[in-house]
Amino acid sequence: MVWHASVRVPPATIAGTAGAGDALASGILLGLHEGWAMSGALELGVCAAAASLRSPTCSDALESAEACLAAGRAWGFHGPTVGL
């Protein structure tokens, strides 16, 4: 089991939360589909969810997986990834 911290999204960046859970699930599923380790899939999921917060709509703020990861890594995380 792996736990991944959430992204430190700057409050001024948040425009809405619609679709964030779907973005989380989609990122995790894409990572697993691509054969990534669970820790990498979770990182993509939390980064996609964080990226989705930049728009009040469900999907307008989402870009490529690479762009979501870059945004999440630039903002940083609330803690480490932990294997349980």
Short mmCIF file of C-alpha atoms in Angstrom, two decimals:
data_model
loop_
_atom_site.label_atom_id
_atom_site.label_comp_id
_atom_site.label_asym_id
_atom_site.label_seq_id
_atom_site.Cartn_x
_atom_site.Cartn_y
_atom_site.Cartn_z
CA MET A 1 0.00 0.00 0.00
CA VAL A 2 1.25 3.51 -0.82
CA TRP A 3 0.13 6.91 0.49
CA HIS A 4 0.85 10.10 -1.45
CA ALA A 5 0.52 13.62 -0.04
CA SER A 6 -1.65 16.26 -1.68
CA VAL A 7 -0.26 19.14 -3.73
CA ARG A 8 0.33 22.58 -2.18
CA VAL A 9 -1.94 24.42 -4.60
CA PRO A 10 -1.62 28.20 -4.19
CA PRO A 11 -5.03 29.41 -2.91
CA ALA A 12 -5.19 32.18 -5.52
CA THR A 13 -4.93 29.48 -8.21
CA ILE A 14 -8.12 27.66 -7.18
CA ALA A 15 -11.11 28.50 -9.39
CA GLY A 16 -13.30 25.49 -8.55
CA THR A 17 -13.32 21.90 -7.35
CA ALA A 18 -15.65 20.31 -9.91
CA GLY A 19 -14.00 17.27 -11.45
CA ALA A 20 -11.04 17.07 -9.06
CA GLY A 21 -11.96 13.58 -7.86
CA ASP A 22 -12.45 12.40 -11.42
CA ALA A 23 -9.05 13.87 -12.36
CA LEU A 24 -7.48 12.04 -9.39
CA ALA A 25 -8.96 8.71 -10.48
CA SER A 26 -8.08 9.30 -14.13
CA GLY A 27 -4.47 10.11 -13.32
CA ILE A 28 -4.09 6.99 -11.17
CA LEU A 29 -5.70 4.80 -13.83
CA LEU A 30 -3.53 6.25 -16.61
CA GLY A 31 -0.39 5.68 -14.58
CA LEU A 32 -1.34 2.07 -13.84
CA HIS A 33 -2.35 1.49 -17.47
CA GLU A 34 1.09 2.72 -18.56
CA GLY A 35 2.76 0.26 -16.19
CA TRP A 36 3.95 2.80 -13.62
CA ALA A 37 4.56 1.86 -10.00
CA MET A 38 1.71 2.72 -7.65
CA SER A 39 3.71 5.64 -6.22
CA GLY A 40 4.07 7.20 -9.68
CA ALA A 41 0.41 6.61 -10.52
CA LEU A 42 -0.64 8.28 -7.26
CA GLU A 43 1.64 11.23 -7.97
CA LEU A 44 0.02 11.68 -11.37
CA GLY A 45 -3.41 11.42 -9.78
CA VAL A 46 -2.84 14.09 -7.14
CA CYS A 47 -1.13 16.34 -9.70
CA ALA A 48 -4.04 15.97 -12.14
CA ALA A 49 -6.51 16.73 -9.35
CA ALA A 50 -4.51 19.81 -8.36
CA ALA A 51 -4.28 20.98 -11.97
CA SER A 52 -8.04 20.63 -12.36
CA LEU A 53 -8.59 23.19 -9.59
CA ARG A 54 -7.42 25.99 -11.91
CA SER A 55 -10.82 26.08 -13.67
CA PRO A 56 -14.42 26.15 -12.43
CA THR A 57 -15.31 23.52 -15.05
CA CYS A 58 -14.66 19.80 -14.83
CA SER A 59 -11.92 19.59 -17.45
CA ASP A 60 -10.84 22.94 -18.93
CA ALA A 61 -7.67 23.17 -16.80
CA LEU A 62 -6.40 19.67 -17.55
CA GLU A 63 -3.46 19.32 -19.92
CA SER A 64 -1.11 16.45 -20.65
CA ALA A 65 0.09 14.11 -17.93
CA GLU A 66 3.53 15.73 -18.19
CA ALA A 67 2.07 19.22 -17.71
CA CYS A 68 0.03 18.09 -14.70
CA LEU A 69 3.12 16.49 -13.13
CA ALA A 70 5.19 19.61 -13.81
CA ALA A 71 2.61 21.87 -12.16
CA GLY A 72 2.25 19.62 -9.13
CA ARG A 73 6.01 19.28 -8.68
CA ALA A 74 6.48 23.04 -9.03
CA TRP A 75 3.88 23.71 -6.30
CA GLY A 76 5.27 20.94 -4.07
CA PHE A 77 3.58 18.40 -1.82
CA HIS A 78 2.27 18.49 1.76
CA GLY A 79 4.47 15.55 2.71
CA PRO A 80 6.37 12.53 1.42
CA THR A 81 5.14 9.45 -0.42
CA VAL A 82 4.98 6.63 2.10
CA GLY A 83 4.88 2.89 1.50
CA LEU A 84 2.77 1.20 4.17
#
